[in-house]
Structures are given as C-alpha cells and as structure tokens.
Amino acid sequence: STQSTGSTAVSMEQLREMFPQIGDADLGYILSMCGNDPDRAAEAIFGMLEPEDPPEPSNKYRTVGAVARLPSPLSRIGRRGWVSRLPYITPEDDLPALARILATEYTGEFCASCCFDPGFLANLIREGFLTMCERVTTSEYILLPKLHTQRATLEWKDVHVEKNARKRSKRFRVSVDQAFHKVFDGCLAQHGQNWLHPPLREAFGIMFGARTNRVRVHSFELWDAEGKLVAGELGTAVGGCYTALTGFSDRAVPSSGTIQMLATARILQASGFGFWDMGMPITYKEKLGSVTVPRAHFLSRLEEVRDSDIELVALLPTSAQEIITQQITLAEATAAAAEGEMDGAAQEEASNKLEEHAVLSMSVAELKAALTAEKIDYSACVEKDEMQQLLLHQVL
C-alpha cells in the first residue's frame, strides 16, 4: 500500500509538470481512470487537448496524423487531437523549401519532430524556428519547432537605456560564454524544465562552442561585486541574427535582468549583429525597445543577415556600466578583462568611498584639480548627469 501511494505521488508530480494548466483534482481523476499509469494518463490528456484555433490541414506539407509510420514518442499521441494536425518535420526534408511553405500556408506556430540531432536543430534555427521540447510520456519527448506568427525584434537604434539601470550597472560585470552550464541551471531553477527537457539540453550542450551551418549557442552572464551569478541568458546566433531562448535573474537583486539585457544588446551591436530576435512579444521586451513584426517580416530580416560572417567572441567579466554606456569598445573590454585590469570589487569599493561633489557648479579648473587630487571619481560622476559627462570629457 505504501509503495502504491508513493508511485501515485510520483505519477502526479510527472503529470503536473507536463500539464500545469490542469488542476490536481482533474489530474488525479484521469490518473485513477488509467490505473495510475502516468503514460496512459498523458496519452489520454493529449488526446483531449485541443488548440483554441486549430490550423487547417494543407496538402502542401505533411501533418503528424497523415504519416503512416510514426516514431514511438509520436505514435502514442499523433493519431488524434491537436498533435495530429501539426506539420511533421524530419532531417530528410528540404527545410528551406518547407519553411517557405509554412511561412505562408500555415496559420499555426508549432510543428512536430522526434529528432534532436544537433545538426538538425542548427538547420531549423537557421530557417527561423525556435526549437522547443515537450515530454509525452515519463521517458519520451518530442521536438516542437516553433515559427512565431508575431516576433519581437530589437534594432540597435531603438535600445532604451533606463536611467536607474544605467546607475545600478556600476555594481556588476558582464561576460559571454563563461558559465554556460550555470546559466542553464539558473534558468531551470527559476522556470522549471518547462520546454528545456533533457534531450534539448543535451543537444544545446553539444552545440555550445561548436558551429554548424553558421549556428552557435551562447550564454550571457551578469555577476555582482562578490562574483555571484545574478542573471543570465541562453541564446543562439546564426550569422548576424541573435535569438534569445530563455534567461533568469535573481529577484533579490533589483534591475539585474534589465542590466544583463542592456549589456547583451550593446555587446551584440558592437560585435556586428544586425538585430536581436527576442522571440515572443512581452511587455518587458517592449520597454527595452523591441517592436512586434509579422512572421514574413522577421524571416525576411533573418535571410538578410544569416550568411554574415559574424563571430560572438567569448568575453571575460567586464564592467557592465562601461559596456552599456559604450565608454569602452568590445576589443578594449576583451583585452582589459584578459589582462585582469577590470576588478569589479575594486571599482565598487572606490564608488562606495566617493564623496558627493556639485560637479556642475565647479569650474573646469576646479574639476581638473579635484580629479587630479582623486577627490572625485570620473566613472562615478558620469552616471549623475549627461552634462557632467560632457564637462568631464573636456577636462580629461
């Protein structure tokens, strides 16, 4: 009896993770009707779920339900319900041609596949798909390549730097590709597995540091003065397009997520990327400066830049404020960080010792004397007002 109760509890936990939109009472009822077998319960639920606006089938692409022989994960759920109407994609397909058809003929967003090969994922990403994963049984998963009907994109001229974020950024350092697995762990801790299930995590791990069809996986990290990782993001780059996948931020550290994204935008811009694909439109992305564009517009922009020979170079922890305010070039930041010239803790200590000065009321001679005597700190004064920055530039 104890063993049976424990098994039921595990099964309920698995079903909660797979179907967060269904309450415990309903999950428990379905599970009991299926003999406490979570795989049978999952299959039954998938069969009952229907999209609010199911896409119309087309004779220009294959749907899951029309495929005669499906791989095991899809064979359990692919004959009925919403999954049966999803476009079916395999590595043998002509992906560029299929993507063009789906872009115009398919009114939905999700497709389905059972292949998690890194090369196949890279080819999907190159065509504009966001690769997501869903668990269909306790041990089986399907790939859900997503082609958004609306996409949030950020052009560099539209980046909005909030004054508070600019001020607070002095306490942080930003890096690129220095803590990929820690960022992954941070995302899982904050969001749960969500769509980042083991097969996709394994594939992204292989793709990190490699380059397939101009596609690479990257991580951005934000560190506090004590060297703690307080925010991070995972993304993919294809030519001159960077796509954000997921991220996390320490809610106890104000503005950490915003500062990480602002630093990411400046690094991408300095590296030569054409734009930032931010995925699904969300309010916080709009505050950063993103605009929502239709699928066709996004794919057109992607096609313009995906063959660009652009490399996102790994960056050691560097002053986030200097990156965001563009006081330092990416080349200078890379060189300085490599030589250990940028010590975030030392910068924080100096800022804490800063005495308040009415910089705008000081003459150029007084400013120069104060700077020479190290009574005021240039980097700290910069954040107070843009006019101060102009005066200080004149002095220096």
CSV table of C-alpha atoms in Angstrom, one decimal:
chain,number,residue,atom,x,y,z
A,1,SER,CA,0.0,0.0,0.0
A,2,THR,CA,2.8,2.4,0.9
A,3,GLN,CA,4.6,1.6,-2.4
A,4,SER,CA,1.4,2.2,-4.3
A,5,THR,CA,0.8,5.5,-2.6
A,6,GLY,CA,4.4,6.6,-3.4
A,7,SER,CA,4.1,5.6,-7.0
A,8,THR,CA,0.9,7.6,-7.4
A,9,ALA,CA,2.6,10.6,-5.9
A,10,VAL,CA,5.4,10.4,-8.4
A,11,SER,CA,3.0,10.0,-11.2
A,12,MET,CA,1.0,13.0,-10.1
A,13,GLU,CA,4.2,15.1,-10.0
A,14,GLN,CA,5.1,14.0,-13.5
A,15,LEU,CA,1.7,14.9,-14.8
A,16,ARG,CA,1.8,18.3,-13.0
A,17,GLU,CA,5.0,19.1,-14.9
A,18,MET,CA,3.6,18.0,-18.2
A,19,PHE,CA,0.2,19.7,-17.8
A,20,PRO,CA,0.4,22.7,-15.5
A,21,GLN,CA,-2.9,24.1,-16.9
A,22,ILE,CA,-4.8,21.2,-15.4
A,23,GLY,CA,-5.8,21.1,-11.7
A,24,ASP,CA,-4.8,18.4,-9.3
A,25,ALA,CA,-8.3,17.1,-8.8
A,26,ASP,CA,-8.8,16.5,-12.6
A,27,LEU,CA,-5.3,15.0,-12.9
A,28,GLY,CA,-6.0,12.7,-10.0
A,29,TYR,CA,-9.3,11.6,-11.6
A,30,ILE,CA,-7.7,10.9,-15.0
A,31,LEU,CA,-4.8,9.1,-13.4
A,32,SER,CA,-7.1,6.8,-11.4
A,33,MET,CA,-9.2,6.1,-14.5
A,34,CYS,CA,-5.9,5.0,-16.2
A,35,GLY,CA,-4.9,2.6,-13.5
A,36,ASN,CA,-2.4,5.1,-12.1
A,37,ASP,CA,-0.3,4.6,-15.2
A,38,PRO,CA,1.1,8.1,-16.0
A,39,ASP,CA,1.9,7.2,-19.6
A,40,ARG,CA,-1.7,6.2,-20.3
A,41,ALA,CA,-2.9,9.3,-18.5
A,42,ALA,CA,-0.7,11.5,-20.5
A,43,GLU,CA,-1.8,9.9,-23.7
A,44,ALA,CA,-5.5,10.4,-22.7
A,45,ILE,CA,-4.9,14.1,-21.9
A,46,PHE,CA,-3.0,14.8,-25.1
A,47,GLY,CA,-6.0,13.3,-27.0
A,48,MET,CA,-8.4,15.5,-25.2
A,49,LEU,CA,-6.5,18.8,-25.5
A,50,GLU,CA,-7.4,20.9,-28.5
A,51,PRO,CA,-6.0,24.3,-29.5
A,52,GLU,CA,-8.3,27.3,-29.3
A,53,ASP,CA,-7.8,28.0,-33.1
A,54,PRO,CA,-6.6,24.7,-34.7
A,55,PRO,CA,-4.8,25.3,-38.0
A,56,GLU,CA,-6.4,24.0,-41.2
A,57,PRO,CA,-4.6,21.0,-42.8
A,58,SER,CA,-2.8,21.5,-46.0
A,59,ASN,CA,-1.8,19.3,-48.9
A,60,LYS,CA,1.5,21.3,-49.2
A,61,TYR,CA,3.0,19.8,-46.1
A,62,ARG,CA,2.6,16.6,-44.1
A,63,THR,CA,0.8,16.6,-40.8
A,64,VAL,CA,1.6,14.2,-38.0
A,65,GLY,CA,-1.7,12.4,-38.3
A,66,ALA,CA,-1.1,11.7,-42.0
A,67,VAL,CA,2.2,9.9,-41.6
A,68,ALA,CA,1.8,6.2,-42.0
A,69,ARG,CA,4.6,5.1,-39.6
A,70,LEU,CA,5.5,7.5,-36.7
A,71,PRO,CA,8.4,7.1,-34.3
A,72,SER,CA,7.5,5.8,-30.8
A,73,PRO,CA,7.0,9.2,-29.0
A,74,LEU,CA,4.6,10.4,-31.6
A,75,SER,CA,2.9,7.1,-32.3
A,76,ARG,CA,1.2,7.3,-28.9
A,77,ILE,CA,-0.3,10.7,-29.3
A,78,GLY,CA,-0.1,11.6,-33.0
A,79,ARG,CA,-3.3,10.0,-34.3
A,80,ARG,CA,-5.8,12.3,-32.7
A,81,GLY,CA,-6.1,15.7,-31.0
A,82,TRP,CA,-4.1,18.8,-31.7
A,83,VAL,CA,-0.8,17.0,-32.2
A,84,SER,CA,-2.2,15.1,-35.3
A,85,ARG,CA,-2.6,18.4,-37.1
A,86,LEU,CA,0.9,19.7,-36.6
A,87,PRO,CA,3.2,19.8,-39.6
A,88,TYR,CA,5.7,16.9,-39.4
A,89,ILE,CA,9.4,17.7,-39.9
A,90,THR,CA,12.3,15.3,-40.3
A,91,PRO,CA,16.0,15.7,-41.2
A,92,GLU,CA,15.3,14.3,-44.6
A,93,ASP,CA,13.0,17.3,-45.5
A,94,ASP,CA,14.1,20.2,-47.6
A,95,LEU,CA,14.0,22.6,-44.7
A,96,PRO,CA,14.4,25.9,-46.7
A,97,ALA,CA,11.6,24.9,-49.0
A,98,LEU,CA,9.4,23.7,-46.2
A,99,ALA,CA,10.0,26.8,-44.1
A,100,ARG,CA,8.9,29.0,-47.0
A,101,ILE,CA,5.7,26.9,-47.4
A,102,LEU,CA,4.9,27.0,-43.7
A,103,ALA,CA,5.6,30.8,-43.5
A,104,THR,CA,2.7,31.5,-45.9
A,105,GLU,CA,0.4,28.4,-45.7
A,106,TYR,CA,0.4,27.5,-42.0
A,107,THR,CA,-1.7,29.6,-39.7
A,108,GLY,CA,-0.3,27.9,-36.5
A,109,GLU,CA,3.1,28.1,-34.9
A,110,PHE,CA,4.2,24.7,-33.7
A,111,CYS,CA,5.4,21.8,-35.7
A,112,ALA,CA,6.5,18.3,-34.5
A,113,SER,CA,9.5,16.0,-34.8
A,114,CYS,CA,11.3,13.3,-32.9
A,115,CYS,CA,14.8,14.2,-33.9
A,116,PHE,CA,17.2,16.0,-31.5
A,117,ASP,CA,20.3,15.7,-33.6
A,118,PRO,CA,22.4,19.0,-33.1
A,119,GLY,CA,22.8,19.3,-36.9
A,120,PHE,CA,19.1,19.1,-37.5
A,121,LEU,CA,18.4,21.7,-34.7
A,122,ALA,CA,21.0,24.0,-36.3
A,123,ASN,CA,19.2,23.7,-39.7
A,124,LEU,CA,15.9,24.5,-38.0
A,125,ILE,CA,17.3,27.5,-36.2
A,126,ARG,CA,18.8,28.8,-39.5
A,127,GLU,CA,15.3,28.8,-41.0
A,128,GLY,CA,13.9,30.8,-38.1
A,129,PHE,CA,12.4,28.1,-35.9
A,130,LEU,CA,12.7,28.3,-32.1
A,131,THR,CA,13.3,24.7,-31.1
A,132,MET,CA,11.3,23.6,-28.1
A,133,CYS,CA,10.7,20.2,-26.4
A,134,GLU,CA,7.7,18.5,-24.7
A,135,ARG,CA,7.5,15.4,-22.7
A,136,VAL,CA,4.8,13.0,-23.9
A,137,THR,CA,5.5,10.0,-21.5
A,138,THR,CA,7.6,9.6,-18.4
A,139,SER,CA,10.6,8.9,-20.6
A,140,GLU,CA,9.8,10.0,-24.1
A,141,TYR,CA,10.0,13.5,-25.7
A,142,ILE,CA,9.1,15.2,-28.9
A,143,LEU,CA,10.6,18.3,-30.5
A,144,LEU,CA,8.2,21.2,-31.2
A,145,PRO,CA,9.9,23.6,-33.6
A,146,LYS,CA,8.0,26.9,-33.3
A,147,LEU,CA,7.6,29.5,-36.1
A,148,HIS,CA,6.0,32.5,-34.4
A,149,THR,CA,3.3,34.4,-36.3
A,150,GLN,CA,4.4,37.5,-34.4
A,151,ARG,CA,8.0,38.1,-33.4
A,152,ALA,CA,9.6,40.7,-31.1
A,153,THR,CA,12.8,42.2,-32.7
A,154,LEU,CA,15.2,44.8,-31.4
A,155,GLU,CA,17.1,47.2,-33.7
A,156,TRP,CA,20.1,48.9,-32.1
A,157,LYS,CA,18.7,52.4,-32.8
A,158,ASP,CA,15.7,51.6,-30.6
A,159,VAL,CA,17.5,50.4,-27.5
A,160,HIS,CA,16.2,52.2,-24.5
A,161,VAL,CA,18.6,52.5,-21.5
A,162,GLU,CA,16.7,53.4,-18.3
A,163,LYS,CA,18.5,55.8,-16.1
A,164,ASN,CA,18.1,53.6,-13.0
A,165,ALA,CA,19.6,50.6,-14.8
A,166,ARG,CA,22.5,52.7,-16.0
A,167,LYS,CA,23.2,53.9,-12.5
A,168,ARG,CA,22.9,50.4,-10.9
A,169,SER,CA,25.0,48.8,-13.6
A,170,LYS,CA,28.2,50.1,-12.0
A,171,ARG,CA,28.0,47.3,-9.4
A,172,PHE,CA,28.0,44.5,-12.0
A,173,ARG,CA,30.2,42.8,-14.5
A,174,VAL,CA,29.1,41.1,-17.7
A,175,SER,CA,30.6,38.2,-19.6
A,176,VAL,CA,30.0,36.0,-22.6
A,177,ASP,CA,30.3,32.2,-22.7
A,178,GLN,CA,32.0,31.9,-19.3
A,179,ALA,CA,29.3,30.0,-17.3
A,180,PHE,CA,27.1,28.2,-19.8
A,181,HIS,CA,26.0,25.4,-17.5
A,182,LYS,CA,25.5,27.7,-14.5
A,183,VAL,CA,23.2,29.8,-16.7
A,184,PHE,CA,21.3,26.7,-17.7
A,185,ASP,CA,20.9,25.7,-14.0
A,186,GLY,CA,19.7,29.2,-13.2
A,187,CYS,CA,17.0,29.0,-15.9
A,188,LEU,CA,15.8,25.6,-14.7
A,189,ALA,CA,15.8,26.8,-11.0
A,190,GLN,CA,13.6,29.8,-11.9
A,191,HIS,CA,11.3,28.4,-14.6
A,192,GLY,CA,11.4,24.6,-14.1
A,193,GLN,CA,12.1,22.3,-17.0
A,194,ASN,CA,9.3,24.0,-19.0
A,195,TRP,CA,10.4,23.2,-22.6
A,196,LEU,CA,14.1,22.7,-21.8
A,197,HIS,CA,13.8,18.9,-21.3
A,198,PRO,CA,16.9,16.6,-21.2
A,199,PRO,CA,17.2,15.8,-24.9
A,200,LEU,CA,17.2,19.5,-25.8
A,201,ARG,CA,19.6,20.4,-23.0
A,202,GLU,CA,22.0,17.7,-24.2
A,203,ALA,CA,21.8,18.9,-27.8
A,204,PHE,CA,22.4,22.6,-26.8
A,205,GLY,CA,25.4,21.4,-24.7
A,206,ILE,CA,26.9,19.8,-27.7
A,207,MET,CA,26.2,22.9,-29.9
A,208,PHE,CA,27.8,25.2,-27.3
A,209,GLY,CA,31.3,26.1,-28.5
A,210,ALA,CA,30.7,24.3,-31.9
A,211,ARG,CA,29.5,25.9,-35.1
A,212,THR,CA,27.1,24.1,-37.5
A,213,ASN,CA,25.7,25.8,-40.6
A,214,ARG,CA,26.8,29.2,-39.1
A,215,VAL,CA,24.7,28.4,-35.9
A,216,ARG,CA,26.2,28.6,-32.4
A,217,VAL,CA,24.8,28.5,-28.9
A,218,HIS,CA,25.9,31.2,-26.4
A,219,SER,CA,25.4,32.3,-22.8
A,220,PHE,CA,25.5,35.8,-21.3
A,221,GLU,CA,26.2,36.2,-17.6
A,222,LEU,CA,25.9,39.0,-15.1
A,223,TRP,CA,28.0,39.0,-11.9
A,224,ASP,CA,27.7,41.0,-8.8
A,225,ALA,CA,30.7,42.5,-6.9
A,226,GLU,CA,31.2,39.3,-4.9
A,227,GLY,CA,31.4,37.2,-8.1
A,228,LYS,CA,27.9,35.7,-7.7
A,229,LEU,CA,25.9,35.0,-10.9
A,230,VAL,CA,22.8,37.1,-10.6
A,231,ALA,CA,21.4,37.0,-14.1
A,232,GLY,CA,22.0,35.1,-17.3
A,233,GLU,CA,20.6,34.2,-20.7
A,234,LEU,CA,20.9,31.4,-23.3
A,235,GLY,CA,20.6,32.1,-27.0
A,236,THR,CA,21.6,31.1,-30.5
A,237,ALA,CA,23.4,33.0,-33.2
A,238,VAL,CA,23.1,32.5,-36.9
A,239,GLY,CA,25.1,34.9,-39.0
A,240,GLY,CA,24.1,38.4,-37.9
A,241,CYS,CA,20.9,37.4,-36.0
A,242,TYR,CA,21.0,36.6,-32.3
A,243,THR,CA,17.9,34.8,-30.9
A,244,ALA,CA,17.1,34.8,-27.1
A,245,LEU,CA,16.0,31.4,-25.8
A,246,THR,CA,15.5,31.8,-22.1
A,247,GLY,CA,17.0,33.6,-19.2
A,248,PHE,CA,16.8,34.1,-15.4
A,249,SER,CA,17.5,36.9,-12.9
A,250,ASP,CA,17.9,37.0,-9.1
A,251,ARG,CA,14.7,38.7,-8.0
A,252,ALA,CA,16.5,39.8,-4.8
A,253,VAL,CA,18.9,41.9,-7.0
A,254,PRO,CA,17.0,44.9,-8.5
A,255,SER,CA,17.3,45.5,-12.2
A,256,SER,CA,19.7,42.6,-12.7
A,257,GLY,CA,17.7,41.2,-15.6
A,258,THR,CA,17.4,44.6,-17.3
A,259,ILE,CA,21.1,45.3,-16.9
A,260,GLN,CA,22.0,41.9,-18.3
A,261,MET,CA,19.8,42.5,-21.4
A,262,LEU,CA,21.1,46.0,-21.9
A,263,ALA,CA,24.7,44.7,-21.8
A,264,THR,CA,23.8,41.9,-24.1
A,265,ALA,CA,22.3,44.4,-26.6
A,266,ARG,CA,25.5,46.5,-26.6
A,267,ILE,CA,27.8,43.5,-27.0
A,268,LEU,CA,25.7,42.2,-29.9
A,269,GLN,CA,25.7,45.7,-31.5
A,270,ALA,CA,29.5,46.0,-31.1
A,271,SER,CA,30.0,42.5,-32.5
A,272,GLY,CA,28.3,43.5,-35.7
A,273,PHE,CA,25.0,41.7,-35.3
A,274,GLY,CA,22.1,43.1,-37.5
A,275,PHE,CA,19.4,42.8,-34.8
A,276,TRP,CA,18.2,40.8,-31.8
A,277,ASP,CA,15.4,38.3,-32.2
A,278,MET,CA,13.7,38.3,-28.8
A,279,GLY,CA,11.0,35.7,-29.6
A,280,MET,CA,7.5,36.0,-28.2
A,281,PRO,CA,6.4,39.7,-27.7
A,282,ILE,CA,6.3,40.5,-24.0
A,283,THR,CA,5.9,43.9,-22.2
A,284,TYR,CA,9.4,43.9,-20.7
A,285,LYS,CA,10.9,43.4,-24.1
A,286,GLU,CA,8.9,46.4,-25.4
A,287,LYS,CA,10.3,48.5,-22.6
A,288,LEU,CA,13.8,47.7,-23.8
A,289,GLY,CA,12.8,48.9,-27.3
A,290,SER,CA,11.6,45.9,-29.2
A,291,VAL,CA,8.9,46.1,-31.8
A,292,THR,CA,6.5,43.3,-32.9
A,293,VAL,CA,6.7,42.3,-36.5
A,294,PRO,CA,4.8,39.6,-38.5
A,295,ARG,CA,6.4,36.3,-39.4
A,296,ALA,CA,7.1,37.3,-43.0
A,297,HIS,CA,9.0,40.4,-42.0
A,298,PHE,CA,11.1,38.5,-39.4
A,299,LEU,CA,12.0,35.8,-41.9
A,300,SER,CA,13.0,38.5,-44.5
A,301,ARG,CA,15.3,40.2,-41.9
A,302,LEU,CA,16.8,36.8,-41.0
A,303,GLU,CA,17.5,36.0,-44.6
A,304,GLU,CA,19.3,39.3,-45.0
A,305,VAL,CA,21.8,38.6,-42.2
A,306,ARG,CA,22.1,34.9,-41.6
A,307,ASP,CA,25.0,34.4,-44.0
A,308,SER,CA,27.0,37.3,-42.4
A,309,ASP,CA,30.5,36.2,-41.2
A,310,ILE,CA,30.0,37.4,-37.6
A,311,GLU,CA,31.6,35.9,-34.6
A,312,LEU,CA,30.4,36.5,-31.0
A,313,VAL,CA,33.7,36.3,-29.1
A,314,ALA,CA,33.9,35.0,-25.5
A,315,LEU,CA,34.3,37.8,-23.0
A,316,LEU,CA,35.7,37.6,-19.5
A,317,PRO,CA,33.8,39.6,-16.8
A,318,THR,CA,33.9,43.2,-17.7
A,319,SER,CA,32.3,46.4,-16.2
A,320,ALA,CA,28.6,46.3,-17.2
A,321,GLN,CA,28.3,50.1,-16.9
A,322,GLU,CA,31.2,50.7,-19.4
A,323,ILE,CA,29.6,48.3,-21.8
A,324,ILE,CA,26.1,49.7,-21.5
A,325,THR,CA,27.2,53.4,-21.8
A,326,GLN,CA,29.7,52.5,-24.5
A,327,GLN,CA,32.6,54.1,-22.7
A,328,ILE,CA,34.8,51.2,-23.9
A,329,THR,CA,34.9,49.3,-27.1
A,330,LEU,CA,34.4,45.5,-27.2
A,331,ALA,CA,38.0,45.0,-28.3
A,332,GLU,CA,39.3,47.1,-25.4
A,333,ALA,CA,37.0,45.3,-22.9
A,334,THR,CA,38.2,41.9,-24.1
A,335,ALA,CA,41.9,42.9,-23.9
A,336,ALA,CA,41.5,44.6,-20.5
A,337,ALA,CA,39.5,41.7,-19.0
A,338,ALA,CA,42.0,39.2,-20.2
A,339,GLU,CA,44.8,41.2,-18.5
A,340,GLY,CA,42.9,41.5,-15.3
A,341,GLU,CA,42.6,45.3,-15.4
A,342,MET,CA,38.9,45.4,-14.6
A,343,ASP,CA,38.3,44.4,-11.0
A,344,GLY,CA,34.6,44.9,-10.3
A,345,ALA,CA,35.1,44.6,-6.5
A,346,ALA,CA,37.7,47.3,-6.5
A,347,GLN,CA,35.5,49.6,-8.6
A,348,GLU,CA,32.7,49.0,-6.2
A,349,GLU,CA,34.9,49.9,-3.2
A,350,ALA,CA,36.1,53.1,-4.9
A,351,SER,CA,32.5,54.1,-5.6
A,352,ASN,CA,31.4,53.5,-2.0
A,353,LYS,CA,34.1,55.9,-0.9
A,354,LEU,CA,33.0,58.6,-3.3
A,355,GLU,CA,32.2,61.9,-1.7
A,356,GLU,CA,29.4,64.0,-3.1
A,357,HIS,CA,30.5,67.0,-5.2
A,358,ALA,CA,28.5,69.6,-7.1
A,359,VAL,CA,30.3,68.9,-10.3
A,360,LEU,CA,28.1,71.1,-12.5
A,361,SER,CA,28.9,74.1,-10.3
A,362,MET,CA,32.6,73.6,-10.5
A,363,SER,CA,34.8,75.4,-12.9
A,364,VAL,CA,36.9,73.5,-15.4
A,365,ALA,CA,40.0,74.4,-13.3
A,366,GLU,CA,38.3,73.1,-10.1
A,367,LEU,CA,37.2,70.0,-11.8
A,368,LYS,CA,40.7,69.3,-13.1
A,369,ALA,CA,42.1,69.9,-9.6
A,370,ALA,CA,39.6,67.6,-7.9
A,371,LEU,CA,40.2,64.8,-10.4
A,372,THR,CA,44.0,65.2,-10.1
A,373,ALA,CA,43.7,65.0,-6.3
A,374,GLU,CA,41.4,62.0,-6.7
A,375,LYS,CA,38.7,63.7,-4.6
A,376,ILE,CA,36.1,62.7,-7.2
A,377,ASP,CA,35.9,59.7,-9.4
A,378,TYR,CA,35.2,60.1,-13.1
A,379,SER,CA,33.3,56.9,-13.7
A,380,ALA,CA,31.0,57.6,-10.7
A,381,CYS,CA,30.3,61.2,-11.8
A,382,VAL,CA,29.4,60.1,-15.3
A,383,GLU,CA,26.2,58.4,-14.1
A,384,LYS,CA,24.8,61.5,-12.3
A,385,ASP,CA,24.1,63.6,-15.4
A,386,GLU,CA,24.9,63.7,-19.1
A,387,MET,CA,26.0,67.3,-18.8
A,388,GLN,CA,28.6,66.3,-16.1
A,389,GLN,CA,29.9,63.7,-18.6
A,390,LEU,CA,30.5,66.4,-21.2
A,391,LEU,CA,32.3,68.6,-18.7
A,392,LEU,CA,34.5,65.8,-17.5
A,393,HIS,CA,35.4,64.8,-21.1
A,394,GLN,CA,36.5,68.4,-21.7
A,395,VAL,CA,38.7,68.3,-18.5
A,396,LEU,CA,40.2,64.9,-19.4
